Structure formats: C-alpha cells, structure tokens
XYZ file of C-alpha atoms in Angstrom:
568
model
C -55.047 -19.000 1.175
C -57.345 -21.462 -0.614
C -55.267 -22.975 -3.476
C -58.365 -23.298 -5.668
C -58.842 -19.538 -5.423
C -56.193 -19.262 -8.154
C -58.491 -21.134 -10.537
C -61.378 -18.875 -9.551
C -59.234 -15.825 -10.266
C -58.118 -17.303 -13.585
C -61.657 -18.092 -14.761
C -62.880 -14.710 -13.549
C -60.249 -12.970 -15.679
C -59.890 -15.372 -18.604
C -63.042 -17.520 -18.445
C -64.760 -15.786 -21.369
C -61.753 -16.368 -23.666
C -61.394 -19.956 -22.476
C -65.092 -20.638 -23.182
C -64.857 -19.001 -26.612
C -61.931 -21.272 -27.411
C -63.858 -24.350 -26.274
C -66.918 -23.279 -28.269
C -64.816 -22.862 -31.407
C -63.242 -26.260 -30.746
C -66.694 -27.863 -30.529
C -67.713 -26.120 -33.762
C -64.605 -27.506 -35.494
C -65.460 -31.048 -34.370
C -69.047 -30.665 -35.606
C -67.724 -29.406 -38.957
C -65.431 -32.426 -39.250
C -68.411 -34.734 -38.639
C -69.936 -33.402 -41.856
C -66.889 -34.460 -43.889
C -67.537 -38.262 -43.968
C -71.112 -37.731 -45.167
C -69.942 -35.379 -47.916
C -67.275 -37.883 -48.995
C -69.830 -40.729 -49.109
C -72.338 -38.657 -51.084
C -69.607 -37.526 -53.509
C -68.510 -41.132 -54.136
C -72.097 -42.266 -54.734
C -72.551 -39.358 -57.175
C -69.326 -40.331 -58.926
C -70.395 -43.984 -59.205
C -73.582 -43.052 -61.064
C -72.508 -40.021 -63.066
C -70.400 -36.892 -62.674
C -73.307 -34.470 -62.421
C -73.252 -32.458 -59.206
C -69.645 -33.419 -58.332
C -68.458 -29.819 -58.642
C -70.909 -28.807 -55.912
C -69.153 -31.138 -53.485
C -65.796 -29.601 -54.413
C -67.102 -26.148 -53.430
C -68.583 -27.634 -50.249
C -65.178 -29.012 -49.285
C -63.416 -25.704 -50.040
C -65.976 -23.749 -48.000
C -65.738 -26.230 -45.119
C -61.932 -25.992 -45.240
C -62.063 -22.195 -44.947
C -64.549 -22.340 -42.054
C -62.495 -24.923 -40.152
C -59.277 -22.927 -40.692
C -60.825 -19.700 -39.343
C -62.340 -21.520 -36.367
C -59.002 -23.193 -35.570
C -57.171 -19.871 -35.577
C -59.743 -18.335 -33.221
C -59.821 -21.436 -31.015
C -56.077 -21.672 -30.568
C -55.683 -17.926 -30.094
C -58.313 -17.771 -27.345
C -57.969 -21.178 -25.665
C -54.192 -21.580 -25.679
C -53.697 -17.828 -25.157
C -55.764 -17.918 -21.973
C -53.852 -21.007 -20.793
C -50.558 -19.156 -21.272
C -51.940 -16.353 -19.111
C -52.928 -18.983 -16.534
C -49.315 -20.178 -16.539
C -48.199 -16.604 -15.883
C -50.749 -16.230 -13.070
C -49.726 -19.485 -11.367
C -46.036 -18.577 -11.437
C -46.842 -15.156 -10.039
C -48.875 -16.685 -7.191
C -46.229 -19.302 -6.439
C -43.562 -16.611 -6.247
C -45.754 -14.540 -3.922
C -46.358 -17.571 -1.686
C -42.634 -18.424 -1.709
C -41.971 -14.949 -0.280
C -44.677 -15.377 2.383
C -43.917 -18.784 3.886
C -41.501 -19.037 6.838
C -37.820 -19.268 5.964
C -37.635 -22.506 7.947
C -39.223 -24.207 4.909
C -36.078 -23.519 2.866
C -33.846 -24.763 5.677
C -35.548 -28.161 5.326
C -36.397 -28.353 1.615
C -33.952 -26.006 -0.068
C -34.834 -23.877 -3.122
C -34.948 -26.759 -5.614
C -38.514 -27.789 -4.792
C -39.895 -24.299 -5.381
C -37.935 -23.947 -8.625
C -39.376 -27.280 -9.857
C -42.888 -26.079 -8.981
C -42.507 -22.813 -10.873
C -41.059 -24.472 -13.991
C -41.897 -28.165 -14.534
C -45.131 -28.381 -12.554
C -46.728 -25.202 -13.869
C -45.836 -26.268 -17.419
C -47.404 -29.722 -16.865
C -50.559 -28.077 -15.554
C -50.685 -25.749 -18.555
C -50.349 -28.668 -20.976
C -53.098 -30.588 -19.142
C -55.528 -27.656 -19.286
C -54.607 -26.786 -22.870
C -53.692 -29.762 -25.018
C -55.362 -32.181 -22.585
C -58.710 -30.380 -22.701
C -58.551 -30.216 -26.502
C -58.098 -34.003 -26.685
C -60.925 -34.544 -24.163
C -63.336 -32.423 -26.226
C -62.393 -34.330 -29.388
C -62.900 -37.697 -27.693
C -66.272 -36.749 -26.169
C -67.758 -35.162 -29.289
C -66.461 -37.670 -31.800
C -67.343 -40.598 -29.561
C -70.887 -39.432 -28.744
C -71.978 -37.749 -31.971
C -69.952 -40.088 -34.164
C -71.426 -43.137 -32.427
C -74.982 -41.780 -32.787
C -74.486 -41.209 -36.521
C -72.811 -44.615 -36.869
C -75.787 -46.370 -35.198
C -78.119 -44.545 -37.567
C -76.107 -45.746 -40.570
C -75.926 -49.351 -39.343
C -77.847 -51.047 -36.548
C -76.776 -50.984 -32.884
C -75.575 -54.595 -32.790
C -73.178 -54.122 -35.709
C -71.840 -50.872 -34.184
C -71.294 -52.665 -30.865
C -69.367 -55.480 -32.574
C -67.117 -52.990 -34.311
C -66.365 -50.938 -31.151
C -66.085 -53.842 -28.651
C -62.215 -53.867 -28.460
C -62.251 -50.242 -27.319
C -64.226 -51.090 -24.157
C -61.625 -53.595 -22.921
C -58.699 -51.389 -23.778
C -60.184 -48.357 -21.953
C -60.304 -50.296 -18.683
C -56.629 -51.195 -19.006
C -55.699 -47.607 -19.868
C -57.364 -46.077 -16.819
C -55.881 -48.746 -14.513
C -52.391 -47.942 -15.774
C -53.227 -44.227 -15.599
C -53.786 -44.386 -11.845
C -50.431 -46.057 -11.355
C -48.824 -43.445 -13.586
C -50.161 -40.652 -11.377
C -48.639 -42.258 -8.279
C -45.261 -42.335 -10.000
C -45.621 -38.744 -11.214
C -46.579 -37.617 -7.697
C -42.933 -37.885 -6.661
C -41.158 -34.537 -7.044
C -37.734 -34.620 -8.716
C -36.294 -31.469 -7.182
C -33.074 -32.966 -5.772
C -31.250 -32.624 -9.098
C -32.332 -28.991 -9.498
C -31.134 -28.119 -6.008
C -27.834 -29.980 -6.325
C -27.223 -28.437 -9.747
C -27.732 -24.977 -8.294
C -25.222 -25.669 -5.513
C -22.765 -27.180 -7.995
C -22.658 -24.212 -10.355
C -22.592 -21.656 -7.533
C -19.578 -23.401 -5.999
C -17.714 -24.114 -9.244
C -14.734 -21.945 -8.275
C -14.268 -23.814 -4.995
C -14.685 -27.213 -6.679
C -11.996 -26.352 -9.236
C -9.681 -24.827 -6.643
C -9.776 -27.988 -4.499
C -9.608 -30.282 -7.558
C -12.771 -32.131 -6.478
C -14.448 -32.483 -9.872
C -14.476 -36.288 -9.725
C -16.017 -36.407 -6.235
C -18.735 -33.889 -7.104
C -19.327 -35.771 -10.367
C -19.880 -38.934 -8.325
C -22.386 -37.189 -6.042
C -24.263 -35.851 -9.045
C -24.195 -39.306 -10.640
C -26.015 -40.812 -7.629
C -28.733 -38.174 -7.767
C -28.937 -38.538 -11.535
C -29.334 -42.335 -11.228
C -32.228 -41.943 -8.806
C -33.866 -39.433 -11.110
C -33.246 -41.781 -14.062
C -34.754 -44.743 -12.189
C -37.875 -42.782 -11.202
C -38.395 -41.490 -14.729
C -37.798 -44.916 -16.291
C -40.584 -46.413 -14.173
C -42.864 -43.699 -15.536
C -41.583 -44.296 -19.085
C -42.360 -48.034 -18.815
C -46.002 -47.330 -17.972
C -46.092 -44.734 -20.739
C -44.644 -47.282 -23.176
C -47.418 -49.749 -22.319
C -50.148 -47.131 -22.730
C -49.113 -46.072 -26.235
C -49.348 -49.525 -27.919
C -52.691 -50.187 -26.194
C -54.192 -47.058 -27.702
C -52.787 -47.927 -31.129
C -53.863 -51.607 -31.230
C -57.545 -51.123 -30.348
C -58.379 -48.624 -33.147
C -56.817 -50.797 -35.842
C -58.708 -53.855 -34.580
C -61.923 -51.795 -34.846
C -61.039 -50.778 -38.402
C -60.332 -54.391 -39.342
C -63.698 -55.540 -37.967
C -65.457 -52.661 -39.740
C -63.752 -53.450 -43.050
C -64.874 -57.078 -42.826
C -68.508 -56.451 -41.760
C -69.185 -53.428 -43.974
C -67.237 -54.923 -46.868
C -69.393 -58.052 -46.727
C -72.557 -55.938 -46.739
C -71.259 -53.906 -49.701
C -70.428 -57.052 -51.695
C -73.891 -58.447 -50.963
C -75.433 -55.194 -52.253
C -76.878 -54.235 -48.854
C -74.662 -51.124 -48.680
C -73.437 -48.675 -51.316
C -69.777 -47.858 -51.783
C -70.451 -44.326 -50.533
C -72.066 -45.666 -47.353
C -69.112 -48.046 -46.880
C -66.688 -45.118 -47.106
C -68.863 -42.923 -44.846
C -69.114 -45.568 -42.111
C -65.373 -46.252 -42.118
C -64.650 -42.527 -42.162
C -66.862 -42.104 -39.065
C -65.048 -44.970 -37.375
C -61.742 -43.233 -38.137
C -63.114 -40.024 -36.617
C -64.282 -41.881 -33.504
C -61.102 -43.865 -32.934
C -58.720 -41.129 -34.121
C -58.858 -39.216 -30.807
C -58.786 -42.551 -28.960
C -55.304 -43.098 -30.389
C -54.313 -40.040 -28.336
C -55.972 -41.462 -25.226
C -52.723 -42.892 -23.889
C -51.039 -39.513 -24.293
C -54.081 -37.859 -22.718
C -53.899 -40.102 -19.655
C -50.183 -39.355 -19.272
C -50.769 -35.609 -19.746
C -53.688 -35.482 -17.304
C -51.962 -37.615 -14.672
C -48.822 -35.481 -14.869
C -50.977 -32.377 -14.599
C -52.901 -33.746 -11.608
C -49.678 -34.773 -9.867
C -48.295 -31.280 -10.489
C -51.523 -29.738 -9.190
C -51.245 -31.855 -6.023
C -47.738 -30.521 -5.392
C -48.809 -26.944 -6.124
C -51.774 -27.267 -3.736
C -49.516 -28.704 -1.019
C -47.168 -25.743 -1.413
C -49.933 -23.138 -1.566
C -51.464 -24.666 1.576
C -48.339 -23.946 3.632
C -49.022 -21.385 6.362
C -47.916 -17.879 5.453
C -46.440 -15.286 7.746
C -48.633 -12.286 8.413
C -46.038 -9.793 7.228
C -47.725 -6.400 7.320
C -45.279 -4.027 5.613
C -47.099 -0.794 6.394
C -43.860 1.044 7.193
C -44.419 1.253 10.969
C -41.391 1.018 13.250
C -40.941 0.400 16.947
C -39.453 3.163 19.029
C -35.878 2.964 20.236
C -35.738 1.195 23.577
C -34.152 -1.644 25.499
C -34.080 -5.224 24.186
C -34.747 -7.587 27.095
C -34.113 -11.311 26.782
C -35.412 -13.435 29.648
C -34.826 -17.177 30.156
C -34.540 -17.805 26.413
C -34.183 -21.448 25.381
C -34.326 -22.456 21.735
C -33.836 -25.700 19.792
C -34.083 -26.094 16.025
C -36.802 -28.478 14.802
C -34.440 -31.120 13.438
C -31.803 -30.756 16.152
C -31.474 -32.783 19.355
C -29.313 -30.319 21.254
C -30.447 -26.751 22.099
C -28.927 -23.831 20.188
C -29.514 -21.374 23.053
C -29.797 -22.132 26.786
C -30.983 -19.793 29.525
C -30.104 -16.530 27.822
C -30.721 -13.551 30.117
C -29.425 -10.207 28.887
C -30.563 -6.623 28.334
C -29.287 -4.550 25.418
C -29.723 -0.959 26.522
C -31.138 1.813 24.382
C -28.480 3.294 22.054
C -25.826 0.782 23.134
C -23.110 -0.586 20.839
C -22.718 -4.260 21.792
C -20.142 -6.656 20.434
C -20.990 -10.372 20.321
C -18.249 -12.983 20.007
C -17.882 -16.718 20.441
C -16.849 -19.921 18.768
C -18.653 -21.049 15.591
C -21.985 -22.681 16.418
C -22.242 -21.027 19.821
C -25.665 -19.470 19.074
C -24.776 -15.928 18.001
C -26.547 -15.950 14.622
C -29.460 -17.922 16.103
C -30.109 -14.980 18.424
C -30.307 -12.655 15.411
C -32.728 -15.022 13.632
C -35.008 -14.959 16.669
C -34.898 -11.161 16.861
C -35.808 -10.925 13.146
C -38.535 -13.558 13.379
C -36.744 -15.831 10.890
C -37.108 -18.445 13.619
C -40.063 -18.299 15.999
C -39.030 -17.323 19.503
C -40.833 -18.753 22.550
C -43.382 -16.340 23.982
C -42.410 -14.059 26.869
C -38.685 -14.438 26.223
C -37.756 -11.492 23.960
C -39.042 -7.967 24.581
C -38.321 -4.927 22.416
C -39.176 -1.621 24.047
C -41.146 -3.559 26.733
C -43.261 -5.387 24.124
C -43.228 -9.154 23.673
C -41.854 -9.779 20.173
C -44.277 -12.687 19.619
C -47.291 -10.380 20.065
C -46.064 -7.771 17.575
C -46.762 -7.869 13.805
C -43.740 -9.512 12.211
C -43.636 -6.799 9.539
C -43.347 -4.087 12.182
C -40.522 -5.967 13.926
C -38.565 -6.390 10.704
C -39.167 -2.777 9.694
C -37.590 -1.773 12.981
C -34.386 -3.739 12.413
C -31.622 -3.192 9.862
C -29.914 -6.518 9.222
C -26.573 -7.045 7.504
C -26.003 -10.792 7.031
C -22.752 -12.696 6.706
C -23.316 -13.558 3.046
C -23.660 -10.629 0.681
C -26.822 -10.738 -1.421
C -26.764 -8.553 -4.529
C -29.204 -8.093 -7.397
C -28.208 -7.777 -11.040
C -29.037 -4.072 -10.981
C -27.336 -0.766 -10.160
C -25.468 -0.212 -6.916
C -28.078 2.371 -5.895
C -30.877 -0.147 -6.442
C -28.978 -2.701 -4.391
C -28.606 -0.277 -1.510
C -32.231 0.831 -1.575
C -33.753 -2.433 -2.917
C -35.507 -0.154 -5.425
C -37.603 1.773 -2.871
C -37.352 5.266 -1.473
C -36.539 5.552 2.205
C -39.164 7.393 4.256
C -36.713 7.916 7.122
C -34.703 10.685 5.444
C -31.547 8.713 4.620
C -30.336 8.971 1.037
C -28.389 6.383 -0.928
C -25.456 8.789 -1.075
C -25.361 9.145 2.727
C -25.529 5.389 3.247
C -22.813 4.799 0.643
C -20.591 7.403 2.304
C -20.945 5.725 5.707
C -20.005 2.378 4.134
C -16.949 3.910 2.394
C -18.204 3.102 -1.119
C -17.137 6.346 -2.777
C -13.478 5.444 -2.459
C -13.535 2.972 -5.366
C -17.181 2.662 -6.520
C -18.123 6.354 -6.692
C -18.327 6.493 -10.506
C -20.452 3.350 -10.755
C -22.684 4.587 -7.939
C -23.394 7.854 -9.709
C -23.939 6.184 -13.104
C -27.548 4.903 -13.421
C -26.535 2.801 -16.448
C -23.834 0.880 -14.574
C -25.455 -2.493 -13.803
C -23.801 -5.182 -11.693
C -23.300 -8.702 -13.003
C -25.407 -11.502 -11.562
C -24.800 -11.790 -7.802
C -22.236 -8.970 -8.113
C -19.609 -11.246 -9.668
C -17.773 -8.267 -11.110
C -17.074 -6.974 -7.582
C -14.591 -8.075 -4.938
C -15.720 -9.662 -1.670
C -14.998 -6.448 0.228
C -17.007 -4.324 -2.222
C -19.981 -6.678 -1.891
C -19.811 -6.459 1.902
C -19.676 -2.674 1.840
C -22.772 -2.496 -0.400
C -24.469 -4.836 2.069
C -23.461 -2.568 4.962
C -24.665 0.510 3.054
C -28.059 -1.211 2.682
C -28.202 -1.551 6.453
C -27.384 2.147 6.940
C -29.943 3.180 4.287
C -32.836 1.482 6.052
C -32.141 3.741 9.056
C -34.013 1.533 11.528
C -33.606 2.014 15.289
C -31.937 -1.380 15.694
C -28.925 -2.465 13.623
C -27.767 -6.119 13.535
C -24.372 -6.788 11.959
C -23.672 -10.506 11.517
C -19.963 -11.024 10.863
C -20.108 -8.746 7.808
C -16.563 -7.340 7.996
C -14.562 -10.473 7.161
C -13.457 -9.293 3.678
C -12.650 -5.680 4.614
C -9.190 -4.248 5.119
C -8.143 -2.725 8.436
C -8.393 0.894 7.228
C -11.970 0.437 5.938
C -12.964 -1.393 9.123
C -11.587 1.466 11.229
C -13.512 4.087 9.203
C -16.798 2.164 9.439
C -16.165 1.560 13.133
C -15.914 5.318 13.697
C -19.312 5.711 12.026
C -20.805 3.045 14.300
C -19.293 4.564 17.448
C -20.619 8.021 16.558
C -24.149 6.675 16.057
C -26.148 7.328 19.209
C -29.723 6.976 17.894
C -29.503 3.230 17.306
C -28.962 0.073 19.308
C -26.185 -1.786 17.471
C -25.503 -5.491 17.927
C -22.377 -6.594 16.096
C -21.229 -10.208 15.696
C -17.615 -10.390 14.603
C -14.728 -12.815 14.715
C -12.382 -9.830 14.290
C -11.999 -8.727 17.906
C -10.218 -5.478 17.008
C -13.544 -4.326 15.567
C -15.455 -4.598 18.829
C -12.861 -3.993 21.526
C -14.173 -0.412 21.808
C -17.824 -1.492 22.107
C -19.847 -0.383 25.110
C -20.158 -4.028 26.123
C -19.010 -7.371 24.777
C -21.100 -10.554 25.104
C -19.217 -13.851 24.867
C -21.192 -16.951 23.766
C -20.062 -20.535 24.311
C -22.140 -23.636 23.479
C -25.417 -21.713 23.409
C -24.840 -19.878 26.693
C -23.537 -16.468 27.690
C -20.308 -17.157 29.543
C -18.876 -13.637 29.857
C -20.152 -10.044 29.764
C -18.164 -6.829 30.087
C -15.991 -4.261 28.387
C -12.776 -5.224 26.635
C -10.622 -4.321 29.644
C -12.905 -6.162 32.081
C -12.898 -9.323 29.998
C -9.125 -9.240 29.551
C -8.766 -9.187 33.325
C -10.906 -12.321 33.702
C -8.497 -14.500 31.669
C -11.498 -16.375 30.257
C -12.593 -17.354 26.747
C -12.455 -13.791 25.405
C -8.894 -13.401 26.721
C -7.865 -16.645 24.976
C -9.466 -15.609 21.675
C -7.904 -12.143 21.781
C -4.431 -13.473 22.546
C -4.749 -16.089 19.799
C -5.711 -13.445 17.222
C -2.900 -11.108 18.225
C -0.442 -13.985 18.022
C -1.620 -14.765 14.496
C -1.313 -11.090 13.570
C 2.280 -11.055 14.755
C-alpha cells in the first residue's frame, strides 16, 4: 500500500471543506490588512476635526462582524476536516496493524503501534491544522503587508526595518532541521513497559517486587526524559529568537518613522499605519519558532507513519473457504527464528492422519508451539515442508489456511463484550455450529449459563471478572464454534479441574470429523489419544500410543512417572 494514498483519500473526501477553510482564512487575513489603514485614516481625521469619525466606527463594527463569521466558518471547515483526517489515519493504521505479520510484534512489541496511533497522529493533525493556519498568516501578512509597507515608505527604509528578520530566519531553519532529527526518534519504550507493568500488577504485588520494577521504569523514564530535554533545549532557543527579531524591527521602525513624523514628512496617521503593518507582518513571525517545532514534529511523525504503512502486509483473503479434511504431512522441516542462533525445529518428519486425535508433549521450549505457529502461518514455514491435504501450505492463500484451522492458544484472549460475542467474535458461523452447541461442548452451562443467555451481561476488560478456568473454557468454546476441519489445542487446559477436563476429553474423543492436535503438559489428558508425539530440543524423539511409550522407558515414561508421583 502506498502510504501517500491516505492523503489522496483524505483530500478526495474532505478536500472541498479543507479548501473552503483555507479560503476563509485568506479572506480573514485580507480583512485584517484593511484595519491598519482604517486606524491611520481615523487618526488623521481626528487630528483635523471630528467630522466623519462615526463612519470609521461603523466600518470597524462591520469588519468585526465579517471577520467573526469568517473565523467561525474557517475553523468549522478547516479544523473539522483535520479531525476527520485524524480519524482516517487511525483507522488506516489499525487496519495495517491487523495486516502485517505477527513477527513484527515479536520484535517491536505493541508500544510502537500505540504511539503511532496516539502521539504521532495527533502531531500530524496539529501540523496540518494549526501549522497550516500559521503558514497562511505568515505568507499573506509577509507578502501583502510588505507590498503595502513599501508603498507607504520606500524600499530602502522597509529593508532597513526588516533586516533583523532575515538573519533570524536562517538560524531558525538551521535549528529546525536539528529538531526534526531529534523528533525522529520514537519514544515507544515507555508505553510498552507501562502496558506490561499494569497488566502484571497482581504478580508484581504478590512477589513484592515494586522497588525493582520501579527501578526498571526509572531507567526507561530517564532515557525518555533525556531525549525530550534535548528537544526542549532546541525549542527553548527557537522561542527567544522569534521574539527578539520582531521587537528589534519595531524599535527600528519607531526610530525611523518617528524621525520622519517629527520632521513633518509623515502624518501621525501614516506613522500609526506603518507601525500597525509592521506588527501584522512580524506578529505571525513570533509564532515561527512554534511553527518550526510543530512542522518538524509533524514531519517526524509522518516519517514513522510512512515507515509503518510501508511494512509488507499478509495477503489474508477471508472469503470463508476451507480446505477439506485430509492428512497433514511434514517433511524434513527445519526452522529457526530470525533473532535466534539455534534452530527451534530440526528434521521434523511426521504425518497426522485424517480424523486423528494426536497428543503432543515435551519439555518447555522443545518446539511444540512453534509447530502450531508454522501451521497457522504466524511464522513462515519453508516451502515444500508442510502439506495439508496434499497441498503445500506456502502455496495456499493464508486466509484459507487459517479458516481451515481452529486454534485455542495457551493465553485466553477475551473482549469486553458478552460471552456469546466472545465465542463467535461477533460473526455468525456458516458451518452450522451455534454458540449454544459450542458452549455445551466446553462445559460453560454449568456455571455461566445465565450470563451466556443474557445479552446484557457484558464481561469486564480482558474477562477480569472470570476465573482462569472460565476464561479457558470460553476460549475452547470459540475453537468448537469455528467448526474447522483441523483443531489445534495449545496447552489450554492448565486451569481446568479434572472433572471438566474429563468431560471435554470425551467430546474430543467422540469427534471423528476433525484432525485434533493437542499440546498439553497434563499427560492424563492425552493418554487416550490415537498417537502421542514427544518433542525434545526441537526434534521428535518418540512416537506411539500411551502403552507403547510406557514400554520404551524413554522421556514420556519419565514425565508420566514424575506427574503421577506429584499427584500422589
């Protein structure tokens, strides 16, 4: 996706309102340029006699009404369209965040995306709103005001008055470039750490580690403070520069024009008019330092947004198609994570037969979950290593592959919505499985039946009002509801009691129209599986039924004996 296409879409939808706002802004500036001439003429009229002074009062009242109406229209159209741009950018960033490979979050975490959708989009909105308004004021007042000023006094005198501005502008833009380099650095570490901190608050309190976590946060906070202070220093230099130059110009103007007025070469009204024009010209220049900071922050934010929008997206075609039920063949599979030196899987050769219930066990880090990630396309598998129903998984549309697999992860993920919405993810199932049927298979009616039937019963954020076992059962019900031909269960029974596990196990054993792969550290759950695969250090070390593996006295035998000993 071309990142600049967002701007094209914005201007296609909101361009007319944005242009109306700019036009009104230009009209306001032109109206303000009339004010100094009216003031000068009114003063000259007052210095001679009071006749005609009331006309100028009505002129000022009429001009005030016109400017007020134009300002209301300008801000309503210009800033309103910019707010809609902010909405559009956040919408597009969210869509892109859902499209990019999940490996991005393994490396960068969620903090960077959160910073993009909040701080960076806001900086861009300010740059295109307030920043553009300041730019228009500077251009119009500087060009038109300077032309009128040269007409009132000669070019040489105007140049003498405005000379300090020229030198200051060079310094401002030099500092502005440095400011952009500082702003280019993304400060997402604090956001990400803060998210982890608050999510793990219960664990931090339980282990009495507040001081240690506070120290970790302090280090991140210091880095963030240091980076922002370097930006603040440049900002602090810019502000005085933009304030000094205008007042020097006013001082020069007061001296030159005052001398001419004393010598009778200029009327008092002309003196006031000229100085009023100088105030109009240099007034926006006082905001130049702020403008540079605003624009540079906006450009730095735009750079980060473009970098993110330029990330390659997965072609996830969710047209509802599913693969037919068949064998899963894995041939000579080797896989290593990008930032890892040692392989996660080595020479995996196995066939999961159609309709088979397979248990997968092994020590932590032995490659079990990595296999599931490769089957789901969360990590890219090497070509010609994984075949589903005799089709190479790397040649199939990733959306079709994921539609064909029901996945129940280790960590329960719940939305702040109803239980039914959490099971269905808010969509109707086309494969003839109802929420009620899925909930029954996951044994939810035993204690959550009333909440399940009540459409007004909404879960707390992340399901915090539920127990760990209830969360896992909702997660399992979601897997049943999808009703895909392949079901992957990744250690999702850890919080369930033995009775519930036995009831769900009976459901799994009676299911013959699915291929079920179940990772579990609870060996009593899978000892009745059709086959058990034992992983060790990224390799398959044992394959067989429970009785066959117990006879081998290998790793499975040791794990089973250790668990039974603990149970006793």
